[in-house]
Short mmCIF file of C-alpha atoms and ligand atoms in Angstrom, two decimals:
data_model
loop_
_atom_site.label_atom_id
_atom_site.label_comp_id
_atom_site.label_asym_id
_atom_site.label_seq_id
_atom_site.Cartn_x
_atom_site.Cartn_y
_atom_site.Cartn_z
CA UNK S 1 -4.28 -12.40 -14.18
CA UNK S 2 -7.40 -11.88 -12.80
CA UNK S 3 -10.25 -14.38 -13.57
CA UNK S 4 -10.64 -16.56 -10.81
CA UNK S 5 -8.34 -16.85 -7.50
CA UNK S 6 -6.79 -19.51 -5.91
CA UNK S 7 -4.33 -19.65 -3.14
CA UNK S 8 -0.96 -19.74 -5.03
CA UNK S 9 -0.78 -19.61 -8.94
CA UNK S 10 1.44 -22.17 -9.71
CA UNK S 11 2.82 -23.08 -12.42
CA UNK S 12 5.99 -25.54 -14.19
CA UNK S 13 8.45 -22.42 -13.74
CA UNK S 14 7.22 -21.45 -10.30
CA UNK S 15 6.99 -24.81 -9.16
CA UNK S 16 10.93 -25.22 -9.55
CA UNK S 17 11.45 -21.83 -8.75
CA UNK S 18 9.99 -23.01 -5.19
CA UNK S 19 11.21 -26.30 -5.04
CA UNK S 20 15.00 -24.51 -5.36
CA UNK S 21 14.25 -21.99 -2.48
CA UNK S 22 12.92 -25.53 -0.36
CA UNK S 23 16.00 -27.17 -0.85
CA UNK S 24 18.08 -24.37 -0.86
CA UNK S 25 17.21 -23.28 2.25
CA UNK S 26 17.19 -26.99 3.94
CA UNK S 27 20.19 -27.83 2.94
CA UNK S 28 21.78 -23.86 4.94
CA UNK S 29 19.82 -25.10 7.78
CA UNK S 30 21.35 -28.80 8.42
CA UNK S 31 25.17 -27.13 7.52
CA UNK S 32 24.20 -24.74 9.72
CA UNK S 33 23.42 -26.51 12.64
CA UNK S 34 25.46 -29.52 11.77
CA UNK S 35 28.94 -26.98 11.75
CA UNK S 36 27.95 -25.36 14.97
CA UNK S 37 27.44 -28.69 16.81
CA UNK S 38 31.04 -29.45 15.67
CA UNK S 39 32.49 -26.69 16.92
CA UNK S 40 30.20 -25.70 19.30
CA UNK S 41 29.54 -28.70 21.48
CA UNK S 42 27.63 -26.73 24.66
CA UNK S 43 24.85 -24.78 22.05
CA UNK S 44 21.65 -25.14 22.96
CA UNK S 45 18.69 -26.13 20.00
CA UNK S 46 17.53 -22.43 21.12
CA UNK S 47 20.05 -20.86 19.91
CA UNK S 48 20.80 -22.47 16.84
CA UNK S 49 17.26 -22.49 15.77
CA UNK S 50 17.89 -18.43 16.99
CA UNK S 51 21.18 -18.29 14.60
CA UNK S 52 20.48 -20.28 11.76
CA UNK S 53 17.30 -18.82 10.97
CA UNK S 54 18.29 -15.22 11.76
CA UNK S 55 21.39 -15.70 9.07
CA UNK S 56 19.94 -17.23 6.87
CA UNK S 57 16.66 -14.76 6.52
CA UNK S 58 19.23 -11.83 6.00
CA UNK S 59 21.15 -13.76 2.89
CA UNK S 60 17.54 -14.16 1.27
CA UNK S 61 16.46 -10.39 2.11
CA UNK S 62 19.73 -9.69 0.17
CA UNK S 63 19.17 -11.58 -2.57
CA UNK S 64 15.29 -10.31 -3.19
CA UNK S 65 16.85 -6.82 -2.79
CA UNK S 66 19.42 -7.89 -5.36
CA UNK S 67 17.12 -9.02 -7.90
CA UNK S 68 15.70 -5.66 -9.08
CA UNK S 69 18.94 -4.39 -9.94
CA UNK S 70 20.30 -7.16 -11.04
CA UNK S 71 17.08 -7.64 -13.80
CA UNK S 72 17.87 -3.74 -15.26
CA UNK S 73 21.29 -4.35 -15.43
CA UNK S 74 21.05 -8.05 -17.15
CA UNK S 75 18.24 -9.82 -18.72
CA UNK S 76 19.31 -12.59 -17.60
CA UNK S 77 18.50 -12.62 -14.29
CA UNK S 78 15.10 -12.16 -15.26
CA UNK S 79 13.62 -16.14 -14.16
CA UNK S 80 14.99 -14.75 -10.17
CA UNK S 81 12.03 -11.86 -10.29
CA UNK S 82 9.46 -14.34 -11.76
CA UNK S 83 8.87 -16.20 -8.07
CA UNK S 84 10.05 -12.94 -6.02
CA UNK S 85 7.00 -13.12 -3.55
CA UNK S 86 7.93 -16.78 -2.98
CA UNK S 87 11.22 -15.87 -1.82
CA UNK S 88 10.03 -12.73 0.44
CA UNK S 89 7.35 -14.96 2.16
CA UNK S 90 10.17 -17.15 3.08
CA UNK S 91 12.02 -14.98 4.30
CA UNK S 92 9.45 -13.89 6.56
CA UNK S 93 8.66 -17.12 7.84
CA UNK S 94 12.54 -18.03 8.99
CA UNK S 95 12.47 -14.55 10.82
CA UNK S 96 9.39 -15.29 12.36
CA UNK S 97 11.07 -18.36 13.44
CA UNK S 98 13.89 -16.25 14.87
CA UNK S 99 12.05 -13.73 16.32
CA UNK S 100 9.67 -15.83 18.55
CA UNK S 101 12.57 -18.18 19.77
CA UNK S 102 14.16 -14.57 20.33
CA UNK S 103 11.13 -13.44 22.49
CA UNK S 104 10.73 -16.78 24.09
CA UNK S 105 14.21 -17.13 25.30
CA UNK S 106 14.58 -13.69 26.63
CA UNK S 107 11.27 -12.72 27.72
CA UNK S 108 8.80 -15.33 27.86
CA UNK S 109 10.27 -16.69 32.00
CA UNK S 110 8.98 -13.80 33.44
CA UNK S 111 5.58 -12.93 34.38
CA UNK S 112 4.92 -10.10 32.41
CA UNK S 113 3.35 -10.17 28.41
CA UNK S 114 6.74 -10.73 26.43
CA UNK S 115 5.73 -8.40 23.51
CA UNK S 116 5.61 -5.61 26.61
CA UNK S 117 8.95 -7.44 27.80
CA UNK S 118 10.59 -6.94 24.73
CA UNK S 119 9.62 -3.29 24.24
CA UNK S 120 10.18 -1.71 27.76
CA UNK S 121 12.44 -4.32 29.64
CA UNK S 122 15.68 -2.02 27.98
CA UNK S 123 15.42 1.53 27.59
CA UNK S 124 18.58 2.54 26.65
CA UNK S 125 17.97 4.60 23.52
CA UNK S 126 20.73 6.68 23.87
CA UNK S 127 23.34 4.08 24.28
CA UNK S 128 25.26 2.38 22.01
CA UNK S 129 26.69 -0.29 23.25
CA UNK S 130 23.37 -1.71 25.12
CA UNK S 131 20.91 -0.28 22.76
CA UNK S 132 18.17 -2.20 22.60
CA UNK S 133 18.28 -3.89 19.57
CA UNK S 134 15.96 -6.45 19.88
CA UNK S 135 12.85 -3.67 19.55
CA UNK S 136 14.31 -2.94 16.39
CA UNK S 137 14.45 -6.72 14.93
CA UNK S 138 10.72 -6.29 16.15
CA UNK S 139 10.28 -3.27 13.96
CA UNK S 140 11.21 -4.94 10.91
CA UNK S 141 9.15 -8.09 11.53
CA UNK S 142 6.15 -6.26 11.42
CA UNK S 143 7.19 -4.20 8.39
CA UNK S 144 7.85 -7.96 6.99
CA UNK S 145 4.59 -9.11 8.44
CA UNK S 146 2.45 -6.17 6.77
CA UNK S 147 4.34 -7.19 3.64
CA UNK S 148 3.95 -11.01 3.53
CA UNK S 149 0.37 -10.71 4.35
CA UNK S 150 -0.42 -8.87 1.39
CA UNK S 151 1.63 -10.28 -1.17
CA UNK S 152 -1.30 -12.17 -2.79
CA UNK S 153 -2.55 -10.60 -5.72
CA UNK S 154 -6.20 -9.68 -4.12
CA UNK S 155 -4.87 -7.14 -1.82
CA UNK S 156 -3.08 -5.51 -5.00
CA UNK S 157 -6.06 -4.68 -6.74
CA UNK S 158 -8.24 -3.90 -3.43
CA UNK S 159 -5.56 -1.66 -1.93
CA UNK S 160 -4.69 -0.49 -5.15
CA UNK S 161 -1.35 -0.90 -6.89
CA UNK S 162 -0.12 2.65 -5.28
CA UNK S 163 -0.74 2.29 -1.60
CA UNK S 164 0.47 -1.19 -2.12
CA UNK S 165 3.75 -0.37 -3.81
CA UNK S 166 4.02 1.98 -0.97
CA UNK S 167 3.97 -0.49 1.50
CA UNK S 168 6.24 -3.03 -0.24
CA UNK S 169 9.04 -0.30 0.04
CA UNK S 170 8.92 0.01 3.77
CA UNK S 171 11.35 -3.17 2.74
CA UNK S 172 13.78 -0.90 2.41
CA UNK S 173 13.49 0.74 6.00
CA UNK S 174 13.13 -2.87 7.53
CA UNK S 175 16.16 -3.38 5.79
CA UNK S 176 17.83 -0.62 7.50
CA UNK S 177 16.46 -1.68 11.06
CA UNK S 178 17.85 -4.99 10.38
CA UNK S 179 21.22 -3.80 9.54
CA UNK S 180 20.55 -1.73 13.07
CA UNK S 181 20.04 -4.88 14.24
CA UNK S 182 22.48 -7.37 13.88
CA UNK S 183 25.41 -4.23 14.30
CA UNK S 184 24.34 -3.11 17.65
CA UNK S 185 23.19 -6.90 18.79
CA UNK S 186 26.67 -7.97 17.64
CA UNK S 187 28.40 -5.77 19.03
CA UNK S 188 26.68 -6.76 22.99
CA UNK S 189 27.33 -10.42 22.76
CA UNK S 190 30.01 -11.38 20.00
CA UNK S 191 33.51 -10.58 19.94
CA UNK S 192 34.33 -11.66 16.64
CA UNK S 193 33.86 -8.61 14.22
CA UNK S 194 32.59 -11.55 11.27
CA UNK S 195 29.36 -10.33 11.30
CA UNK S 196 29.88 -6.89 11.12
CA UNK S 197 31.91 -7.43 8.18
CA UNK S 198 29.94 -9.59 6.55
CA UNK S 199 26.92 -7.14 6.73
CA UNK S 200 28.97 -4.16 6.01
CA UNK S 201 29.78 -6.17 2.62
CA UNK S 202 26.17 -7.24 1.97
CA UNK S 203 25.04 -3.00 2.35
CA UNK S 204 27.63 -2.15 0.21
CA UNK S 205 27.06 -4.58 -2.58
CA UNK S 206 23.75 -3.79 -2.57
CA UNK S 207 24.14 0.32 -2.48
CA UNK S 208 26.37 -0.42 -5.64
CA UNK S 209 23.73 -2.59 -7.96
CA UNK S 210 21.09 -0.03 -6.78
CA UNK S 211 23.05 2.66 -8.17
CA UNK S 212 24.07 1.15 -11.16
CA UNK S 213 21.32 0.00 -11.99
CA UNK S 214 19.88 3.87 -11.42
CA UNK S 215 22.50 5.06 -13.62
CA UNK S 216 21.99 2.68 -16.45
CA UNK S 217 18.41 3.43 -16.40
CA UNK S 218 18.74 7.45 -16.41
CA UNK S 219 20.60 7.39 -19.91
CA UNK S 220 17.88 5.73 -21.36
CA UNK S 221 15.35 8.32 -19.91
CA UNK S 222 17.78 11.28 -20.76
CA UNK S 223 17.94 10.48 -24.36
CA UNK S 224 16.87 13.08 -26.57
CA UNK S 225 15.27 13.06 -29.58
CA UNK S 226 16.41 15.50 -31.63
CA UNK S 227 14.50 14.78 -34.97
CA UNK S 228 10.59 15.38 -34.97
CA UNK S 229 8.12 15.66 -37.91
CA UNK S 230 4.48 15.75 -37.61
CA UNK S 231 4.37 14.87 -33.93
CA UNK S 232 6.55 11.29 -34.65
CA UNK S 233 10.41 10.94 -33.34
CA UNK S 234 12.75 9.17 -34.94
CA UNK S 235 13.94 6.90 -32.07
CA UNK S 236 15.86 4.18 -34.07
CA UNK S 237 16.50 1.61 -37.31
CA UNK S 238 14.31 -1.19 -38.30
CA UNK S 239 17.62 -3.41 -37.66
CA UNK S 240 17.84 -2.51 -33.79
CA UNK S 241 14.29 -4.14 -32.62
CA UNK S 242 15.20 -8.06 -32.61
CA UNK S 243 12.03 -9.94 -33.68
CA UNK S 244 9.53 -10.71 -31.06
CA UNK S 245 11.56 -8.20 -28.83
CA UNK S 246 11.39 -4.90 -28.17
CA UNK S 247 13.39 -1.85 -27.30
CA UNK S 248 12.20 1.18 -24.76
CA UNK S 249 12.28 4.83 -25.20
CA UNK S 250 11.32 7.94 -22.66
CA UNK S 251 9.81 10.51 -24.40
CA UNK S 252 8.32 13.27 -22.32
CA UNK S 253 8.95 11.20 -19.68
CA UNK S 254 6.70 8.41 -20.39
CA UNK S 255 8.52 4.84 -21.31
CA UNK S 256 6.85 3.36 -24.56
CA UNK S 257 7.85 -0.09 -25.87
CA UNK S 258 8.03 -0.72 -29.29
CA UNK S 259 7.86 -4.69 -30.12
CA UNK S 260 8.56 -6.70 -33.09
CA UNK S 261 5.91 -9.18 -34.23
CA UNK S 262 5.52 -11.18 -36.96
CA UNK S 263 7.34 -8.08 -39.31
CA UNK S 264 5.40 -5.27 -37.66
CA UNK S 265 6.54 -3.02 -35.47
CA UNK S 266 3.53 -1.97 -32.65
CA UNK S 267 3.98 0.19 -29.51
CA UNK S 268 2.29 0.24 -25.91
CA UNK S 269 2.72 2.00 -22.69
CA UNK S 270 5.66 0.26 -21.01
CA UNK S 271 4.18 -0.19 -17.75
CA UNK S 272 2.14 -3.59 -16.54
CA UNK S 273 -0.98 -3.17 -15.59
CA UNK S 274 -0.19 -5.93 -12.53
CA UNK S 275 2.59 -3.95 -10.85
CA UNK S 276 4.23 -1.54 -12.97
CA UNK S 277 6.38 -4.26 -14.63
CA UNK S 278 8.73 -3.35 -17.74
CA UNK S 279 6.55 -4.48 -20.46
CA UNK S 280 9.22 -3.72 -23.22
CA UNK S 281 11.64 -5.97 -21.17
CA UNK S 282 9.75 -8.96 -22.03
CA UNK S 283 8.83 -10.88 -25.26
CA UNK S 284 6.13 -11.96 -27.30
CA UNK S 285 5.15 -15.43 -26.43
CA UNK S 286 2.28 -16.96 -28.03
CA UNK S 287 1.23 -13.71 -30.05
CA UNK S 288 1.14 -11.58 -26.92
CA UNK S 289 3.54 -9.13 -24.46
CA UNK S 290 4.33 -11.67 -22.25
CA UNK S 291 5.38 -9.33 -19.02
CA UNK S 292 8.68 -10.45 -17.68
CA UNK S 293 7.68 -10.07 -14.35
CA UNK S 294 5.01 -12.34 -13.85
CA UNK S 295 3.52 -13.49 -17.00
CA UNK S 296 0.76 -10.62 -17.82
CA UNK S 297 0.19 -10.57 -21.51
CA UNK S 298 -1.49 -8.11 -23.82
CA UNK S 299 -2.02 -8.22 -27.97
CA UNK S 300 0.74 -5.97 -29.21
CA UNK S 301 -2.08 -4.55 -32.17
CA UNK S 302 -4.32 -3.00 -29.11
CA UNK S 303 -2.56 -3.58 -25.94
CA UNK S 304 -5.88 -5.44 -24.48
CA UNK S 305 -5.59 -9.01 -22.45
CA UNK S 306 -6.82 -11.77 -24.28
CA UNK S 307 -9.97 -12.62 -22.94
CA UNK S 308 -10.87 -13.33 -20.12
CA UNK S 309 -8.79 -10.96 -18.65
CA UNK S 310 -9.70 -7.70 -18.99
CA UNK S 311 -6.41 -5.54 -18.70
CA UNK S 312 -5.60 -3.02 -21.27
CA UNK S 313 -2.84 -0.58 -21.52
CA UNK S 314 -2.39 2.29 -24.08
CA UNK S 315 -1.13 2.43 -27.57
CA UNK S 316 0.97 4.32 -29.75
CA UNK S 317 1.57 5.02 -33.33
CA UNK S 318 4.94 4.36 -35.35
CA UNK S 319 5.88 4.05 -39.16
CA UNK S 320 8.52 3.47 -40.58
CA UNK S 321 10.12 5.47 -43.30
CA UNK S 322 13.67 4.39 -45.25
CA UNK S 323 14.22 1.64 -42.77
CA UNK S 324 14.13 4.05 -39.82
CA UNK S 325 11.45 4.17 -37.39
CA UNK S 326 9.31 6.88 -35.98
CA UNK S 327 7.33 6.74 -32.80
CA UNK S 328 4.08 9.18 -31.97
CA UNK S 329 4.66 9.53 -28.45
CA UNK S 330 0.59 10.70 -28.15
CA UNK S 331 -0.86 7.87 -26.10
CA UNK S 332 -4.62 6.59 -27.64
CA UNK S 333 -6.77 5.75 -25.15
CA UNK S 334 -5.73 2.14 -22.97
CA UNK S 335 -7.10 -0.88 -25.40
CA UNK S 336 -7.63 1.02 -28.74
CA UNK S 337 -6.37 -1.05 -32.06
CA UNK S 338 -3.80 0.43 -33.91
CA UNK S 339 -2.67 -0.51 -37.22
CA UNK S 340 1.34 -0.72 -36.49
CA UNK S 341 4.17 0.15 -39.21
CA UNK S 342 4.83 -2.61 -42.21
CA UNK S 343 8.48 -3.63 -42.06
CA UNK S 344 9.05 -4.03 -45.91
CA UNK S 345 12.61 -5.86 -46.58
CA UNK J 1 5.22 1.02 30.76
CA UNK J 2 1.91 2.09 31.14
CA UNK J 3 1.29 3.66 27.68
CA UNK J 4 2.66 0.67 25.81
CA UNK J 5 0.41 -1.49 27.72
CA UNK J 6 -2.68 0.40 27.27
CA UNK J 7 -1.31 0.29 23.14
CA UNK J 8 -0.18 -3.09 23.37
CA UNK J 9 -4.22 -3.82 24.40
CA UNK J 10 -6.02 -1.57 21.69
CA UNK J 11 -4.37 -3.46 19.16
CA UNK J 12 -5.18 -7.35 20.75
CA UNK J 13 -8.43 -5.56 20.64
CA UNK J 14 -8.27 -4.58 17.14
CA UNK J 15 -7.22 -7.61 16.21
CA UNK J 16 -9.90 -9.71 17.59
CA UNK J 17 -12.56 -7.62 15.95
CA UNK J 18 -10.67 -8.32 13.18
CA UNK J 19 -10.76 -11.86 13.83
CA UNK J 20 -14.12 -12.08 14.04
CA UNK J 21 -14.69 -9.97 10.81
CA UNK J 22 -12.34 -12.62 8.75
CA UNK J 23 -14.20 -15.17 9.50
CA UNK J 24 -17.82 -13.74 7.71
CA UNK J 25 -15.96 -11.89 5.24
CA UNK J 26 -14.18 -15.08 3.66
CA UNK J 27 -17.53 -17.06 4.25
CA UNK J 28 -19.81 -14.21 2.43
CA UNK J 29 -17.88 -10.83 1.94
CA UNK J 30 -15.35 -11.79 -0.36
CA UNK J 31 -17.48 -12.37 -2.92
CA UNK J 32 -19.36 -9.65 -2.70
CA UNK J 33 -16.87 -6.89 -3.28
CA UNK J 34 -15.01 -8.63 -5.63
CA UNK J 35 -15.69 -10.85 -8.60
CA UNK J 36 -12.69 -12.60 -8.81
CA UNK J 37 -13.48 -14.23 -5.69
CA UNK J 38 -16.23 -16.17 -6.88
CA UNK J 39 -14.77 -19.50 -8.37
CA UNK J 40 -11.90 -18.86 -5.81
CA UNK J 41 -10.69 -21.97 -3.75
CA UNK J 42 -10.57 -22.07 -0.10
CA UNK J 43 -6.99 -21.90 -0.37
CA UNK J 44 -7.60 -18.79 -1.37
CA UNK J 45 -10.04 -17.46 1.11
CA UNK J 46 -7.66 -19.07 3.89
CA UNK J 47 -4.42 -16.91 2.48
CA UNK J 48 -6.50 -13.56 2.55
CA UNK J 49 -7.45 -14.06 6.64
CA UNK J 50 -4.34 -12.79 8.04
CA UNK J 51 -4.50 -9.51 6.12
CA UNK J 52 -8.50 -9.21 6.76
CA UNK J 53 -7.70 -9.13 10.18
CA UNK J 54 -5.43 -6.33 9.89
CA UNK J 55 -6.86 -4.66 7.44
CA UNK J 56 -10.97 -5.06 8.18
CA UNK J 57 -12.10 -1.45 8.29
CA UNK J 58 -11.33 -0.93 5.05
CA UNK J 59 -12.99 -4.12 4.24
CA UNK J 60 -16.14 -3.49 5.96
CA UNK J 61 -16.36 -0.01 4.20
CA UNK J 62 -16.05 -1.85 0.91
CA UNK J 63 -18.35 -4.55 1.62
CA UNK J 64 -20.95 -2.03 3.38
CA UNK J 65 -20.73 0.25 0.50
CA UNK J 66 -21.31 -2.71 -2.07
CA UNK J 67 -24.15 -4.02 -0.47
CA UNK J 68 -25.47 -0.22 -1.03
CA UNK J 69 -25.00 -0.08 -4.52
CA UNK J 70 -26.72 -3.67 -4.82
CA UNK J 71 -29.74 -2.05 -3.35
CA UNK J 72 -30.40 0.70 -5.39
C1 HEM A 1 10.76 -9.97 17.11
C2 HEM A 1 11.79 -9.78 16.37
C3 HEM A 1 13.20 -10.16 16.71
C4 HEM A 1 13.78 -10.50 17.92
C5 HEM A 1 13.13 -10.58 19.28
C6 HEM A 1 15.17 -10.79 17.65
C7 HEM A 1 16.09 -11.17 18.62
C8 HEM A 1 17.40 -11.43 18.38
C9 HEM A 1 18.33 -11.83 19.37
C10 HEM A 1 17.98 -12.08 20.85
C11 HEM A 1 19.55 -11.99 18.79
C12 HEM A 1 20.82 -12.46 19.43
C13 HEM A 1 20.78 -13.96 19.33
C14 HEM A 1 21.95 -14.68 19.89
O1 HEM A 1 22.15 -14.62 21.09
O2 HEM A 1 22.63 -15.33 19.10
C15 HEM A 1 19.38 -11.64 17.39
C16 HEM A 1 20.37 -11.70 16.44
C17 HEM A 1 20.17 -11.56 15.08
N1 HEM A 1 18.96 -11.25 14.46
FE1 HEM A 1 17.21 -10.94 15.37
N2 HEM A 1 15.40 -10.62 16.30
C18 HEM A 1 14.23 -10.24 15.70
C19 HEM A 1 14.04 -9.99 14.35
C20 HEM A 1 15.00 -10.18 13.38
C21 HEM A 1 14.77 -10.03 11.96
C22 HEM A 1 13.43 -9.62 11.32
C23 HEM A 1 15.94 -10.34 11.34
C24 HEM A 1 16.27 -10.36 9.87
C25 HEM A 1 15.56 -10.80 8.91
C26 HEM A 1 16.90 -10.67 12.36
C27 HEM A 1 18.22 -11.02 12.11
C28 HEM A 1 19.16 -11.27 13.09
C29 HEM A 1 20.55 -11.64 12.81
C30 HEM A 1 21.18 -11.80 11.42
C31 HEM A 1 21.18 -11.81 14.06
C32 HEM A 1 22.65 -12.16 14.29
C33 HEM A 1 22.83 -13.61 14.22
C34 HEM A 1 22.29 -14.33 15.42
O3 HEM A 1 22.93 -14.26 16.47
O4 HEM A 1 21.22 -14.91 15.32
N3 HEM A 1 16.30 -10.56 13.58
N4 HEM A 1 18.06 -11.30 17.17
S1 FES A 2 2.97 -9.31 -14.59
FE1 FES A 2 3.36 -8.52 -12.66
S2 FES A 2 4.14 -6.60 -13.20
FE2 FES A 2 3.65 -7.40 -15.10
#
């Protein structure tokens, strides 16, 4: 959290996390190149370096847009978000790698600046079939760029979480150009429609989780709560909250967690201080809301870090009354103690 | 041609101020507008350079406006 920084924060689980994207990605690489020389005797190192890299940087973009969905849907894809910013810095990298062998092999022989080459040599916006789609590639470097160098946690809290956020989701425009991309670039050099398709399938699996995943999470927030006394909801039984778990409710369209520790039930605000993570997705390791995102963790009794991290997010009352429980959806103020409800069995 | 030249050259420009900038604000900035950043490796302060450089003026106005508060 935030005491001191240091370059990355590793730890056991990010460490493997890390190692698996290393060896994952080495191991694409050498079949890669190893299957094109096969088949392909007369490629030249350009272009594989060109194709390997460029392929394999759109199968990780897919996968870190995959992940979010994938997490709402199942909990158990949960250890895939942990290390996210690993996996998007990587991806960056291997499209660096693509784009510079792009921009040395097709504009760095002449004797003009091949940043000016690659924006003006082709202007043929309004064609299809010669559009040029290396500009766009170029596009959604940058956007990856903008992204990759702020993905430590300083430039979080010194841009602050909102204008950050908004700049993370220019990943999906980039997205978009590089769908642009590798379509209209396919279509000018390559015959064989295998790319298109396999693209095509990538957008399309990815449209679907998104929406799913929208879907699922709109029933949740649509739930309403039709029993009220005193300014408390009934929401749900004592039985439904799993110890050391929690369950998550919209009322007036704020998400509260409720957790289960040690046989009290307490509530916070469900959103992480760090970057809006689902607090009530988690669990409660070591006497604190462990965020399932990256490890945050506030005292369920008043929602403050342990020291000496100084986070705090707001509580909420419950009680619980015949083995049903009853959430105040009135938030106290971020950090203030609250007793929590007694579960009496 | 012309135009994306000329643009092409405001931002190498911008980008070597920035340059420039990095380099005090990881020696001495950092730690100025931001607490965190004093225990903080030089791992860290290496990581942050790429997005000082792009990102400076907003930096500067930080640090400059720090330094104020310091004063008074
Ligand atoms: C400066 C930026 C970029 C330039 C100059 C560039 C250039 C190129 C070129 C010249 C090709 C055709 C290569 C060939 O003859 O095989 C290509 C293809 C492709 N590019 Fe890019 N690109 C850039 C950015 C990107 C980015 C950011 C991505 C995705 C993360 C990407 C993904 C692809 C893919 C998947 C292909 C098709 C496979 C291949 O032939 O390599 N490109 N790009
Ligand atoms: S720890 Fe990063 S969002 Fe909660």
């Amino acid at each position: 959290m935030s005491a001191s920084y240091a370059a990355v924060g590793w730890n056991r689980q990010k460490k493997i996390y890390d190692w698996l994207i290393a060896g994952f990605c080495t191991s694409y690489l050498v079949l890669f190149i190893s299957l094109s020389l096969v088949f392909n005797e007369q490629v030249t190192f350009e272009t594989l370096l060109i194709r390997s890299t460029s392929t394999l940087a759109v199968l990780l973009l897919h996968v870190i847009l995959a992940i979010g969905p994938l997490c709402r849907l199942n909990k158990k894809f949960l250890p895939l978000l942990y290390n996210r910013r690993h996996l998007g810095v990587t991806m960056f990298t291997l499209s660096l790698v693509h784009g510079s062998f792009g921009i040395f092999q097709f504009h760095a022989l002449g004797n003009i600046n091949p940043i000016l080459s690659l924006l003006t040599s082709n202007t043929n916006f309004n064609s299809l079939s010669a559009f040029p789609f290396q500009a766009l590639g170029f596009l959604a470097l940058v956007i990856f760029f903008l992204m990759a160098i702020t993905s430590h946690d300083f430039w979080l809290h010194h841009l602050s979480p909102k204008v950050w956020k908004t700049l993370h989701m220019f990943v999906y425009l980039a997205y978009f150009l590089v769908v642009m991309h590798v379509m209209l670039g396919v279509i000018q050099y390559e015959s064989n429609p295998v790319f298109v398709i396999i693209i095509f399938a990538g957008a399309t699996t990815l449209v679907t989780l998104h929406l799913l995943s929208g879907i699922k999470e709109r029933k949740t927030d649509n739930r309403q709560f039709a029993l009220q006394q005193q300014g408390f909801v009934y929401v749900c039984g004592v039985k439904d909250i799993e110890n050391s778990r929690a369950k998550i409710f919209c009322i007036d369209k704020e998400r509260i967690a409720v957790y289960r520790h040690e046989n009290k039930l307490f509530a916070v605000h469900n959103v992480c201080k760090h970057q809006g993570g689902p607090l009530g997705e988690g669990k409660i390791l070591d006497g604190c809301i462990t965020c399932p995102w990256h490890g945050y963790q506030y005292l369920p009794q008043n929602g403050q870090s342990p020291p000496p991290f100084r986070e705090k997010v707001s509580t909420y009352d419950v009680k619980i009354v015949d083995n049903k429980v009853w959430l105040n959806p009135a938030a106290s103020a971020e950090g203030t103690e609250r007793p929590g409800a007694e579960i009496k069995d | 041609m012309v135009i994306v030249s000329i643009i092409l050259i405001i931002i190498a420009i911008y980008l070597a101020a920035g340059f420039v900038f990095a380099v005090a604000f990881i020696v001495k900035g950092v730690t100025k507008i931001d607490e965190g950043a004093h225990g903080a490796t030089w791992g860290f302060r290496l990581i942050i350079i790429p997005g000082t450089i792009v990102f400076w003026p907003f930096l500067l106005n930080k640090w400059i406006r720090a330094s104020k508060t310091k004063e008074e």
